[in-house]
Each structure stands twice: as structure tokens, then as C-alpha cells.
Short mmCIF file of C-alpha atoms and ligand atoms in Angstrom, two decimals:
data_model
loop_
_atom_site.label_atom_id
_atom_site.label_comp_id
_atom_site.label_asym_id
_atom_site.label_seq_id
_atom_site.Cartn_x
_atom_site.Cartn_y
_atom_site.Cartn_z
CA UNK U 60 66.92 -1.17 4.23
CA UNK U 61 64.30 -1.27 1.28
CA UNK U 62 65.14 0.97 -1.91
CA UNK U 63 67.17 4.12 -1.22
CA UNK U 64 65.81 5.67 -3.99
CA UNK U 65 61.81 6.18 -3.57
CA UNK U 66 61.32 8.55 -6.19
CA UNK U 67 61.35 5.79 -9.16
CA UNK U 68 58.25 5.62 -11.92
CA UNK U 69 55.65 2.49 -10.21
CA UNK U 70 56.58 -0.50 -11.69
CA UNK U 71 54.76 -2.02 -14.80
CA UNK U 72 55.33 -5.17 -15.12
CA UNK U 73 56.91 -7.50 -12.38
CA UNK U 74 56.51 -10.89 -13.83
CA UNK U 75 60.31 -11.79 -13.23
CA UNK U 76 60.16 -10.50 -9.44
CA UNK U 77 57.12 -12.82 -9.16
CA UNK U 78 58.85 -15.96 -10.86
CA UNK U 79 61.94 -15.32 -8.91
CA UNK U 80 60.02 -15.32 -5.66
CA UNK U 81 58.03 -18.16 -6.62
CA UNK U 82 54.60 -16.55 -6.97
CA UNK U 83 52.01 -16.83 -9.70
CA UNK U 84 52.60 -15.02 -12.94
CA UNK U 85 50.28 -14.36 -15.79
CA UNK U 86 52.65 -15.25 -18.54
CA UNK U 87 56.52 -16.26 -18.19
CA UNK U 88 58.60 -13.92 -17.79
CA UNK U 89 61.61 -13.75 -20.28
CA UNK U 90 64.83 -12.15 -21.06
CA UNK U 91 68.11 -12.74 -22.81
CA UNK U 92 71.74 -12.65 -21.29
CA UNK U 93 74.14 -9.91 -23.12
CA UNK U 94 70.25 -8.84 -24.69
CA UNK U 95 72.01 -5.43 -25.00
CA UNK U 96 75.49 -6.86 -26.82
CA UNK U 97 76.66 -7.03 -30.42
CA UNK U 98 73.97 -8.50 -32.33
CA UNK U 99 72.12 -5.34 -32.50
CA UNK U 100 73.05 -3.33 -35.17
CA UNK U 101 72.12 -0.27 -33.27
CA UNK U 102 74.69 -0.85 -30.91
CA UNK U 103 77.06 -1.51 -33.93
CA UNK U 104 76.46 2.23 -34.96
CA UNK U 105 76.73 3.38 -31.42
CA UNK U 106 80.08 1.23 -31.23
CA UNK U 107 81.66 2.99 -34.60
CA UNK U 108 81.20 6.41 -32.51
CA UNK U 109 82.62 5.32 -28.96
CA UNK U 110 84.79 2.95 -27.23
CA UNK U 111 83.80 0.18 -24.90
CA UNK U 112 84.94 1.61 -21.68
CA UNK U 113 83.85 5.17 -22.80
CA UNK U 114 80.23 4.08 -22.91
CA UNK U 115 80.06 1.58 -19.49
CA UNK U 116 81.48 4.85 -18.03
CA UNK U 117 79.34 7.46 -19.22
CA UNK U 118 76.29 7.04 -17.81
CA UNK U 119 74.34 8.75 -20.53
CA UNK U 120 75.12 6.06 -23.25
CA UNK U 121 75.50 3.09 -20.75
CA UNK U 122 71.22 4.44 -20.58
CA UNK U 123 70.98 4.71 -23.73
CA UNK U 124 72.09 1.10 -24.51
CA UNK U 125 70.30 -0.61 -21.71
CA UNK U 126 66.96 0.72 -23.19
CA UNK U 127 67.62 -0.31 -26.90
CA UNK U 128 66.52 -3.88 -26.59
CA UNK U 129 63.77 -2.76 -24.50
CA UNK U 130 62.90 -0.62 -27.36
CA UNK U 131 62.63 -3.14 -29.69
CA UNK U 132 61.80 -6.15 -27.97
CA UNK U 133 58.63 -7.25 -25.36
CA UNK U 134 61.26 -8.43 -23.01
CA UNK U 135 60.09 -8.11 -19.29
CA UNK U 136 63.59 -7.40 -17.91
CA UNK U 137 66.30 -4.89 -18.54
CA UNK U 138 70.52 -5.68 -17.53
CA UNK U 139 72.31 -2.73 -17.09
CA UNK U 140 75.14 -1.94 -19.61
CA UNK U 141 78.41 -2.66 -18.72
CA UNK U 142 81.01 -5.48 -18.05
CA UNK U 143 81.98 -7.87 -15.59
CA UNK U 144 85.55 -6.68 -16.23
CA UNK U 145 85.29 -3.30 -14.37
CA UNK U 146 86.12 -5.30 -11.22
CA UNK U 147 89.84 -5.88 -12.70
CA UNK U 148 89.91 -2.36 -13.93
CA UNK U 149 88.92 -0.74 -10.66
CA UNK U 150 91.71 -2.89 -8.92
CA UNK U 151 93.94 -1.27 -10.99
CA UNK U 152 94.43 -3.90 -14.26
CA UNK U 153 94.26 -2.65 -17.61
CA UNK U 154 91.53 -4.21 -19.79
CA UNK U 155 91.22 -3.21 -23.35
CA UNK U 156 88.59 -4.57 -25.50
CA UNK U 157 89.90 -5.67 -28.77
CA UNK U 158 87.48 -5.78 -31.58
CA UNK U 159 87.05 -9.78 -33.06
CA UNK U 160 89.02 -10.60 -30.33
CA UNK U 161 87.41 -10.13 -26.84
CA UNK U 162 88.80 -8.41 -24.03
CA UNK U 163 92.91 -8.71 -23.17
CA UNK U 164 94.47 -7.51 -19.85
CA UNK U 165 97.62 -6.68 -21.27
CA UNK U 166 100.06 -7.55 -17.80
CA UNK U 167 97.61 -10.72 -16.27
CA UNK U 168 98.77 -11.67 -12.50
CA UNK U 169 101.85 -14.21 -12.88
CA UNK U 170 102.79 -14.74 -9.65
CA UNK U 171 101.14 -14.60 -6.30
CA UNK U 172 103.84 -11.06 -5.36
CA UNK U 173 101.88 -9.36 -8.29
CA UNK U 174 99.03 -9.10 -6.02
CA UNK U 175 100.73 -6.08 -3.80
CA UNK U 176 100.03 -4.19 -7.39
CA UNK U 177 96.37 -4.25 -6.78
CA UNK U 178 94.38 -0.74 -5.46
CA UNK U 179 92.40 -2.52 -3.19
CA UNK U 180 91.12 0.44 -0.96
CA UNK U 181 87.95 1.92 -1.74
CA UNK U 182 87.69 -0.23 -4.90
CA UNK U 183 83.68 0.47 -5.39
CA UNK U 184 84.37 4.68 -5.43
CA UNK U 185 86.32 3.70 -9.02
CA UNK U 186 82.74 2.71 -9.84
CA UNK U 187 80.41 5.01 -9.23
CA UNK U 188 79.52 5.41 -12.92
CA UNK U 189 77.95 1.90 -13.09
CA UNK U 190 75.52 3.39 -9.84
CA UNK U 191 74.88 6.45 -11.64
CA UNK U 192 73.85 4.51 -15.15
CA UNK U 193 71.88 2.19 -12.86
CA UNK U 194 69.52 5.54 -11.58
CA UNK U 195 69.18 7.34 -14.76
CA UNK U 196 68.38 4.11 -16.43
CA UNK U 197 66.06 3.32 -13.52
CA UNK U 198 63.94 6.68 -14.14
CA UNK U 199 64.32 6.26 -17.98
CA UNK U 200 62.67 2.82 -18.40
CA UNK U 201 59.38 4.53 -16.65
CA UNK U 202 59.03 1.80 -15.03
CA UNK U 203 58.32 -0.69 -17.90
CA UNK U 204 60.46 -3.75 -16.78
CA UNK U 205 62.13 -4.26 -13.78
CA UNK U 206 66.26 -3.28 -13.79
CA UNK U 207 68.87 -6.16 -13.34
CA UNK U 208 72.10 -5.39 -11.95
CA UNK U 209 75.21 -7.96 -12.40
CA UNK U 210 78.87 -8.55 -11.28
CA UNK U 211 81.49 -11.78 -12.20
CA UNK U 212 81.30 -13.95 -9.58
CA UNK U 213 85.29 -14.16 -8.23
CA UNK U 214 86.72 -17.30 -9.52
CA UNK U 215 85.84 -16.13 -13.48
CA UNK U 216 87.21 -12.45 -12.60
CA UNK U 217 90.31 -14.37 -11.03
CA UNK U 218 90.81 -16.28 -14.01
CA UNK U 219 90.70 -13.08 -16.96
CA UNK U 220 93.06 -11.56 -14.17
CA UNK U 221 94.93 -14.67 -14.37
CA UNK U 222 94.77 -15.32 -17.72
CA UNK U 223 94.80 -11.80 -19.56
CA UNK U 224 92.28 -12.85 -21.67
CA UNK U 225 90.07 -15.79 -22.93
CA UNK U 226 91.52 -19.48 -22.52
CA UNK U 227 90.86 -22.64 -23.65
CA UNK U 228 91.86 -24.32 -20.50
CA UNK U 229 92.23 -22.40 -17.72
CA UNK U 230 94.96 -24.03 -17.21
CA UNK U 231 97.39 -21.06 -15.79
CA UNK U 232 94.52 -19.94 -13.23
CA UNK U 233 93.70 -23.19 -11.99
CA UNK U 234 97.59 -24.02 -11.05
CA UNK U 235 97.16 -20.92 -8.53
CA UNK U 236 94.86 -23.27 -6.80
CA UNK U 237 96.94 -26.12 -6.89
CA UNK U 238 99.99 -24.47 -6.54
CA UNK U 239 99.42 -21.18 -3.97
CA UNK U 240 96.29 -22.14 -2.37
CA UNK U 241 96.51 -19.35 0.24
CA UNK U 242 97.48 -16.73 -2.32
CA UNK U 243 94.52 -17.88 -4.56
CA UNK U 244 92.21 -17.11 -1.27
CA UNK U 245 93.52 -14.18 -0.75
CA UNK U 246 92.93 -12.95 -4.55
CA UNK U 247 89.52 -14.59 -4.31
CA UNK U 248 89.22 -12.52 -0.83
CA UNK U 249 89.94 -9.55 -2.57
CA UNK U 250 87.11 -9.56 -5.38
CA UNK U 251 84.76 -10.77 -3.37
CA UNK U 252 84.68 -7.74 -0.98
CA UNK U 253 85.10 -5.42 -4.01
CA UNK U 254 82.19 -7.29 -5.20
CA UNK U 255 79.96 -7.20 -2.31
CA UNK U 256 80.78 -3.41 -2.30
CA UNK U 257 79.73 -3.22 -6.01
CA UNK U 258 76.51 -5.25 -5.70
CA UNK U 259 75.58 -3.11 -2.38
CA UNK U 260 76.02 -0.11 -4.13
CA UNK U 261 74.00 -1.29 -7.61
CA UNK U 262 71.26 -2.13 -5.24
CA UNK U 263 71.33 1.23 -3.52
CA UNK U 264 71.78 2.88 -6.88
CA UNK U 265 68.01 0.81 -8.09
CA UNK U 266 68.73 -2.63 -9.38
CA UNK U 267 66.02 -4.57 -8.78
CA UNK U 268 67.29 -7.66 -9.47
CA UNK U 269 71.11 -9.26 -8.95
CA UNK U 270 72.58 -11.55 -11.63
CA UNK U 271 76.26 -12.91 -10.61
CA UNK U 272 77.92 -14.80 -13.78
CA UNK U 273 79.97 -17.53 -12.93
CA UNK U 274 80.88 -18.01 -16.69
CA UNK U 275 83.83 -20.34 -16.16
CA UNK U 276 82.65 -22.67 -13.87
CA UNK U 277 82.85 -25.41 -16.51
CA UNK U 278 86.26 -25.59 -16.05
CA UNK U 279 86.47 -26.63 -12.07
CA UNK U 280 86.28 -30.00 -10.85
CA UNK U 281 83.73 -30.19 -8.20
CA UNK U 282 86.61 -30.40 -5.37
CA UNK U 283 87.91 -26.84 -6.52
CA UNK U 284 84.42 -25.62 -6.89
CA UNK U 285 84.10 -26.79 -3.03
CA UNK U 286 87.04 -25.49 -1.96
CA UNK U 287 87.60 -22.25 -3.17
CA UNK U 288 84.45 -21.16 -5.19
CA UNK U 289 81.20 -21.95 -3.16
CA UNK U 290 82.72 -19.87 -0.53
CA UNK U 291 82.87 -16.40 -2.57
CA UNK U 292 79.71 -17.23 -3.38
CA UNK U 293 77.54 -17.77 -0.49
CA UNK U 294 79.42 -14.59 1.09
CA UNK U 295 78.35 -12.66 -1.87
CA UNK U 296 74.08 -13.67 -1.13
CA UNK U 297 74.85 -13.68 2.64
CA UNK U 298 76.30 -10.16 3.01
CA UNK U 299 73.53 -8.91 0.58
CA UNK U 300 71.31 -10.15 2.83
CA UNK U 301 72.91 -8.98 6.63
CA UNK U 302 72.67 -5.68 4.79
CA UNK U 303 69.45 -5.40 4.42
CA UNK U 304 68.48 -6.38 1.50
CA UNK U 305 66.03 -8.92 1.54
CA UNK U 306 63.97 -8.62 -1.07
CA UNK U 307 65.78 -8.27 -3.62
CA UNK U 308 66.43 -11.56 -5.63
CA UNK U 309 69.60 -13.07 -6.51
CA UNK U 310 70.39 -15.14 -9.80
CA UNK U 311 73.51 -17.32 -9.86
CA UNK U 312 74.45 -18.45 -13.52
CA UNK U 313 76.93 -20.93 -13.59
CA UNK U 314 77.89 -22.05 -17.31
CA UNK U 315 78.94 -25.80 -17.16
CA UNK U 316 77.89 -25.90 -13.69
CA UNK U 317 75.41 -28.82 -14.14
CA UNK U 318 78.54 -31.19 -11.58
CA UNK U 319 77.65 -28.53 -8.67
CA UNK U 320 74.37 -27.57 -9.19
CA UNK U 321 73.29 -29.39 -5.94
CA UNK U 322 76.38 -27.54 -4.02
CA UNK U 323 74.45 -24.21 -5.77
CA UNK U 324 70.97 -24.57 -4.11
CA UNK U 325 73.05 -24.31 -0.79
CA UNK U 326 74.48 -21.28 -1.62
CA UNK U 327 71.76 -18.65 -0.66
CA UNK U 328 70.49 -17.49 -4.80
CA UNK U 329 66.90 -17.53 -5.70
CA UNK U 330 67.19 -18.04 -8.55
CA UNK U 331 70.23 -20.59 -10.69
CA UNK U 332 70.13 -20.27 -14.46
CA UNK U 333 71.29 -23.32 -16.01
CA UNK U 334 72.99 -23.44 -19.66
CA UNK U 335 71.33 -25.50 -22.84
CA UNK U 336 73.12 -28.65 -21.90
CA UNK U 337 71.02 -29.61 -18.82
CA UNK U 338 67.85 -31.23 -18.89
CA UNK U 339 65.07 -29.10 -17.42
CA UNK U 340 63.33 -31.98 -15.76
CA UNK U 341 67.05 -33.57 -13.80
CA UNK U 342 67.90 -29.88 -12.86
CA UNK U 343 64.20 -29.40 -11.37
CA UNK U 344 64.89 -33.04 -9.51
CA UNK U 345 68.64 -31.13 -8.59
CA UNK U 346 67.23 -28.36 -6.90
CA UNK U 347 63.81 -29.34 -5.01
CA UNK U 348 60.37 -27.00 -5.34
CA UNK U 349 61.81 -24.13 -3.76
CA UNK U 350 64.13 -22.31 -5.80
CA UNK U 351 63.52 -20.74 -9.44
CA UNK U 352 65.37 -22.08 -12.65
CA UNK U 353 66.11 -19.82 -15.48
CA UNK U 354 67.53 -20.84 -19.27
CA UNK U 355 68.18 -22.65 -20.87
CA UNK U 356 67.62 -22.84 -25.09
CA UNK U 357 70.54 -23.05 -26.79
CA UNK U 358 71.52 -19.72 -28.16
CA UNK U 359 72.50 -21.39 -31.75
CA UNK U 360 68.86 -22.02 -31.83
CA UNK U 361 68.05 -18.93 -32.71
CA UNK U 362 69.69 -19.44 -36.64
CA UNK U 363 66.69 -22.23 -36.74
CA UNK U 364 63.44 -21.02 -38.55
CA UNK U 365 60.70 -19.35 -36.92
CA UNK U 366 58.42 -22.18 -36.55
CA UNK U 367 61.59 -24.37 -35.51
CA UNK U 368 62.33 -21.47 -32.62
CA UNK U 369 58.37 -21.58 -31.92
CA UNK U 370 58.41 -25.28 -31.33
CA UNK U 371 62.10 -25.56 -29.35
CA UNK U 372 60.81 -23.22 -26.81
CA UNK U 373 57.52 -24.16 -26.51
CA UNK U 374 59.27 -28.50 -25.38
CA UNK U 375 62.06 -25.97 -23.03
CA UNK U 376 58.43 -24.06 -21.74
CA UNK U 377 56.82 -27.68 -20.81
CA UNK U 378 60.15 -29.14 -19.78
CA UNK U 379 60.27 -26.12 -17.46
CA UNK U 380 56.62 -25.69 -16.04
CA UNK U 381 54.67 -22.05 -15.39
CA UNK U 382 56.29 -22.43 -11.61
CA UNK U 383 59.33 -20.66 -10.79
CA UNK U 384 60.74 -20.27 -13.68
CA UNK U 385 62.02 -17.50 -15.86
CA UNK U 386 63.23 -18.01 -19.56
CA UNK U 387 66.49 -17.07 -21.67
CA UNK U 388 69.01 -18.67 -23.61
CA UNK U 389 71.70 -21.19 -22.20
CA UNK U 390 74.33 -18.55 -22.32
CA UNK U 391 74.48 -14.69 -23.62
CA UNK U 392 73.25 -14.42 -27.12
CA UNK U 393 75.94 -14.43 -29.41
CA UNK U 394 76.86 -11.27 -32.12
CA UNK U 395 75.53 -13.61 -35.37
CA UNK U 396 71.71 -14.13 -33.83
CA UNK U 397 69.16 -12.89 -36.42
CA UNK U 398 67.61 -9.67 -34.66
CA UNK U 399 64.31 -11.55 -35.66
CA UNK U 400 64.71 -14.53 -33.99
CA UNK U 401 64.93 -13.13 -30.47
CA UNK U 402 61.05 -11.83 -31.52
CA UNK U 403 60.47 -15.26 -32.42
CA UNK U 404 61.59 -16.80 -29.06
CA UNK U 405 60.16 -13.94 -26.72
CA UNK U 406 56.99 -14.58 -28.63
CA UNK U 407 56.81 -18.36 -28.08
CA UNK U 408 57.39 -17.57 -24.57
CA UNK U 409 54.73 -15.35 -24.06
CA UNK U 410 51.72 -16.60 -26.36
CA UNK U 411 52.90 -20.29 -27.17
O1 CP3 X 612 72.83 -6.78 -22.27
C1 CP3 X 612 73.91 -7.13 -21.82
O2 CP3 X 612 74.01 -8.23 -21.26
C2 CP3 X 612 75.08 -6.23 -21.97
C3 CP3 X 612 75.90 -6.07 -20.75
C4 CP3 X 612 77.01 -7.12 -20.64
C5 CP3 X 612 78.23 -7.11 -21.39
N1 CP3 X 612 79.03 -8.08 -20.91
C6 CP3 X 612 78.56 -6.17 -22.46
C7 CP3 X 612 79.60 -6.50 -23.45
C8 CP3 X 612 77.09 -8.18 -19.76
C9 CP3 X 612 76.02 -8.67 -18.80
C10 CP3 X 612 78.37 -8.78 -19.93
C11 CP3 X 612 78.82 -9.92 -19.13
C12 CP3 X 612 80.09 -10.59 -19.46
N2 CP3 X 612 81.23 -10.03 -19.97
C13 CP3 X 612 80.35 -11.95 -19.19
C14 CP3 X 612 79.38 -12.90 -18.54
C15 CP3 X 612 78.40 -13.46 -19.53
C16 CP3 X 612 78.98 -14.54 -20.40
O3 CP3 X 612 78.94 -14.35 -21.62
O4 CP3 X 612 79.40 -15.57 -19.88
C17 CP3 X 612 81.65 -12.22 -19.62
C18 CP3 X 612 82.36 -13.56 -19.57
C19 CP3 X 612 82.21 -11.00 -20.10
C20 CP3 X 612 83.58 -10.76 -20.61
C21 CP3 X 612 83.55 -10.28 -22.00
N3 CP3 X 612 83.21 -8.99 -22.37
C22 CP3 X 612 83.81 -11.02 -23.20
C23 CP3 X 612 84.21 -12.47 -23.25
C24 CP3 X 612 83.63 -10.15 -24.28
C25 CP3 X 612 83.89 -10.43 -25.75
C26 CP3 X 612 82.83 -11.27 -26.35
C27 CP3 X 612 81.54 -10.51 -26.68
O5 CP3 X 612 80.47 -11.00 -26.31
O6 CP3 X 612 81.60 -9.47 -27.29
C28 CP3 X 612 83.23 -8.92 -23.74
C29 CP3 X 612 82.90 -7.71 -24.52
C30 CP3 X 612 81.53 -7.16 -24.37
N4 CP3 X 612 80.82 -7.06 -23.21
C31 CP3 X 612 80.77 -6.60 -25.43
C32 CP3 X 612 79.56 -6.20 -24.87
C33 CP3 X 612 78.43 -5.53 -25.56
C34 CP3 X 612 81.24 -6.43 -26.89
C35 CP3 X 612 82.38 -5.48 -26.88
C36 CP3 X 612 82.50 -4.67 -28.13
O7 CP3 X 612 81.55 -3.94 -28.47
O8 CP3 X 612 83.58 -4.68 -28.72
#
């Protein structure tokens, strides 16, 4: 099944579709995880007049905010606005996000019987409003930059779920594994199929482009990561793909995942993204010729001075090569990066 939607503006600019597929591009193609997130001050003024979940769910403003950094910036990609924690809200958790503090799921999963509390039928109907953002944001960007759609890959979903929150171990999600191995499969079961669902339907809505953020990798061993993780992630690229979607290329970003990133290449993505600690050169040697790297500067970085920026990203460029590759930071850009800089570091990318 190609797109379901025909009717889109002709595409622009297709540099990251190129990189990701490993064909020629005339300049590298670059854009910036959470590009769309709290650094901007126009989303600070949007932010004083709604709440989180109000905008991911109205598809009018979740537009609205997808466009502003492609507004401002020469980016060659746009990520649709929203947040990997709809999964846990459309199963039925509440998720609030607290200003300062991040998001908190006020009654986290404590024991494997909490599970029966999930709404696990029809899960992807509770998110129709991400498809319908997805479409008008699709025929808003007039085709100037190719749409990325995104999802949590299951363990770091199972973890907030876990967890309520942020954690500085993992420590109470990770003794699920240890401690109900079968219940942890079948949690892991359950947001991968909502997942799949979700990722199906962003496609069919008019992503273009499928980023799943494994965000807490860094805190599995590489036995866990063998065990329970690889294999909600290959199903998630394998049922893409026996539905028909072929051409449509998957990213896997796996913060800290540098211990698996051999286990990754296995696992069916396109494209992995790797975070600022890894060494362009050993990932490259990781992953072979035939699969596309994205990152990887160091999202601090961007407080350096424009020359400095100019001269880190021109060493990640060469580290990196013009072949399959796509740039960003090492991990979403954080709320204190100078609005500047990002100009800075698209510009080095492009002209440098
Ligand atoms: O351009 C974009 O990337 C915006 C869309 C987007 C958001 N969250 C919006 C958001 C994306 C792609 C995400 C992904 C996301 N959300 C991840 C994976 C990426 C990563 O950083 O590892 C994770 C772990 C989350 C969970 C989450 N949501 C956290 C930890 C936080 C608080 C920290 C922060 O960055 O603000 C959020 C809140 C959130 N998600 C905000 C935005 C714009 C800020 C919320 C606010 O305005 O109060």
C-alpha cells in the first residue's frame, strides 16, 4: 500500500528520504529532536494560552506548532507535535504534565494485577487526533520538508508506566523483568500492538518518515535488551513492513544504546541515531555500509559560540561522511538552547 492520501502538495525537498535510503544528496540533510519543544519562545506564548494535552489533541495547534520551527529555521524535516506519552494515556493512565517538572502518571503500574486496568481494545481509535494533526500538517507544510511521525518504543513507555514519572535508575521497572518476566512480556505485548496500530495509522494519516525513541535504553544491560527489548522492536519494523509499507523509512534512536548497537542493525530500521557519546567513526565500523547514522553533537554544544558550533559540527560532518547520514543533536534539544545557535548548527551543516 503506498500513501493513502494522494492529494498532498509535491514534495520540495527530500534530502532526508534520500540519506535514509542511502542515495546521493546535494547537501546533508538536518534536523533536531524535540525541534518543536520549549526552547522556542513562541511555543512559550502558545503554552501560557493552552495545556499540553489540549494542544497534542487539537489538531489545529498540534499544526500550528509543528510548522513553527519550520518557520524559522532551514531545517529539511518536520516531527509532528505531540508526545510519546499518549500511548499510556490511550491505555487508560493518567499523565499530567507538570511544568519544571516533566510529566507524572499519578497511579504508575505496581504490580503485575494492575495490568487488568488497562483499555486495551481499540487503543489507536483514542488517537485519532495525532492522524488528523499528521494530514492537516501534511497539506500545511506545502510540501516544504518531508513529515516525521514518532512513537516510544515499548520498554521506555513501560518504564514511565512503571515508574510514574522520570527516574534516576529505573530501578522499579527493571525488577518487573527480573522479578515477573512473563507479566513484563505481556505489558511489553501490549504497547507494542498499540504501537504498531499507532505507527500504521500515522503512516496512513501522511508521515513520511517513522522515528521510534528508545530514550531509556541506557539503563538495560545488554542481556535485558536481548531478552525483552529487541523483540518489540523488530516486530514494530517487521509489521510496518508485512503491511505494506515499504518505503517508508524507519529511524530507531536509542539513547545510551552504544552496548547494543550491533544487536540494532539486526533489527529491521534504516536508519539508528546515535547520542553525542559515540564516536562517529566506531559506530560506522558497528553498523557496516548499509544502514544510515543520524546524531550525534552534543546538545550542550549549542551554549558554545558561533564559530565554536561552526567548527564542532563541521569534525561531527567529517567524522560522519556525505553517505548515509543525516544530522541532529545527540538527544532532543534542551529548553535553555540559544534560539540562535540551532541557526548556527543547521548552517554549518548545510554550507560548512
Ligand atoms: O519537535 C518535537 O520533537 C516536539 C514533539 C515531541 C515532544 N516530546 C513534545 C514535548 C517529541 C518528539 C517528544 C518525545 C518525547 N517525550 C521523548 C523522547 C525524546 C527524548 O527526549 O528522549 C520523551 C522521553 C518524552 C517524555 C517527556 N515529555 C518528557 C521527559 C517531558 C519533559 C521534559 C521536556 O522536554 O519538556 C515531556 C514534555 C514535553 N514533550 C514538552 C514538549 C514540547 C514540554 C511540555 C511543556 O510544555 O510543559
Amino acid at each position: 500500500m503506498a500513501d493513502t492520501h494522494q492529494n498532498f502538495p509535491t514534495l520540495k525537498n527530500d534530502r532526508i528520504l534520500k540519506a535514509a535510503r542511502g542515495e546521493p544528496v546535494d547537501k546533508i540533510p538536518v534536523w533536531v529532536m524535540r525541534q518543536a519543544g520549549r526552547y522556542l519562545p513562541e511555543f512559550q506564548a502558545f503554552r501560557k494560552e493552552h495545556d499540553f494535552f489540549e494542544i497534542c489533541q487539537t489538531p489545529k495547534l498540534a499544526c500550528e506548532i509543528t510548522l513553527m520551527p519550520i518557520r524559522r529555521y532551514d531545517l529539511d524535516a518536520a516531527i509532528i507535535f505531540s508526545d510519546i506519552l499518549v500511548i499510556p494515556q490511550a491505555l487508560g493512565m493518567e499523565v499530567i504534565m507538570k511544568p519544571t517538572v516533566g510529566p507524572v502518571l499519578p497511579e504508575p503500574l505496581k504490580e503485575p494485577s494492575d495490568l487488568d486496568k488497562l483499555n486495551t481494545t481499540d487503543v489507536v481509535s483514542r488517537l485519532k487526533y495525532v492522524g488528523e494533526a499528521i494530514t492537516l500538517t501534511r497539506t500545511n507544510l506545502e510540501g516544504k520538508v518531508p513529515l516525521i511521525g514518532f512513537a516510544g518504543a515499548p520498554w521506555t513507555i513501560m518504564s514511565y508506566m512503571i515508574e510514574g514519572g522520570g527516574s534516576k535508575t529505573m530501578a522499579n521497572s527493571k525488577k518487573w523483568f527480573y522479578k515477573y518476566p512473563e507479566e513484563s512480556r505481556k505489558l511489553l505485548k501490549i504497547i507494542t500492538d498499540a504501537t504498531i496500530d499507532y505507527l500504521v495509522m500515522q503512516i496512513k494519516s501522511g508521515a513520511q518518515l517513522i522515528q521510534v525513541f528508545e530514550s531509556h535504553c541506557e539503563y538495560l544491560s545488554l542481556d535485558l535488551f536481548n531478552t525483552f527489548v529487541a523483540p518489540t522492536l523488530q516486530q514494530i519494523s517487521s509489521a510496518i513492513r508485512s503491511q505494506g509499507f515499504k518505503d517508508i523509512p524507519l529511524i530507531l534512536f536509542c539513547k545510551g544504546g552504544l552496548f547494543c548497537l550491533k544487536e540494532q542493525t539486526k533489527l529491521g530500521y534504516d536508519v539508528l541515531g546515535i547520542d553525542w557519546t559515540v564516536n562517529p567513526n566506531m559506530a560506522r565500523e558497528i553498523v557496516g555500509p548499509n544502514i544510515t547514522l543520524q546524531g550525534n553533537l552534543d546538545p550542550v554544544a549549542l551554549h558554545a559560540p558561533p564559530a565554536q558550533i561552526e567548527k564542532l559540527t563541521k569534525s561531527m560532518k567529517n567524522a560522519f561522511g556525505n553517505e548515509r547520514y543525516i544530522a541532529n543533536l545527540g538527544h532532543g534539544i534542551y529548553p535553555d538552547a540559544p534560539t540562535d545557535a540551532v541557526q548556527s548548527f543547521i548552517n554549518a551543516v548545510h554550507n560548512a
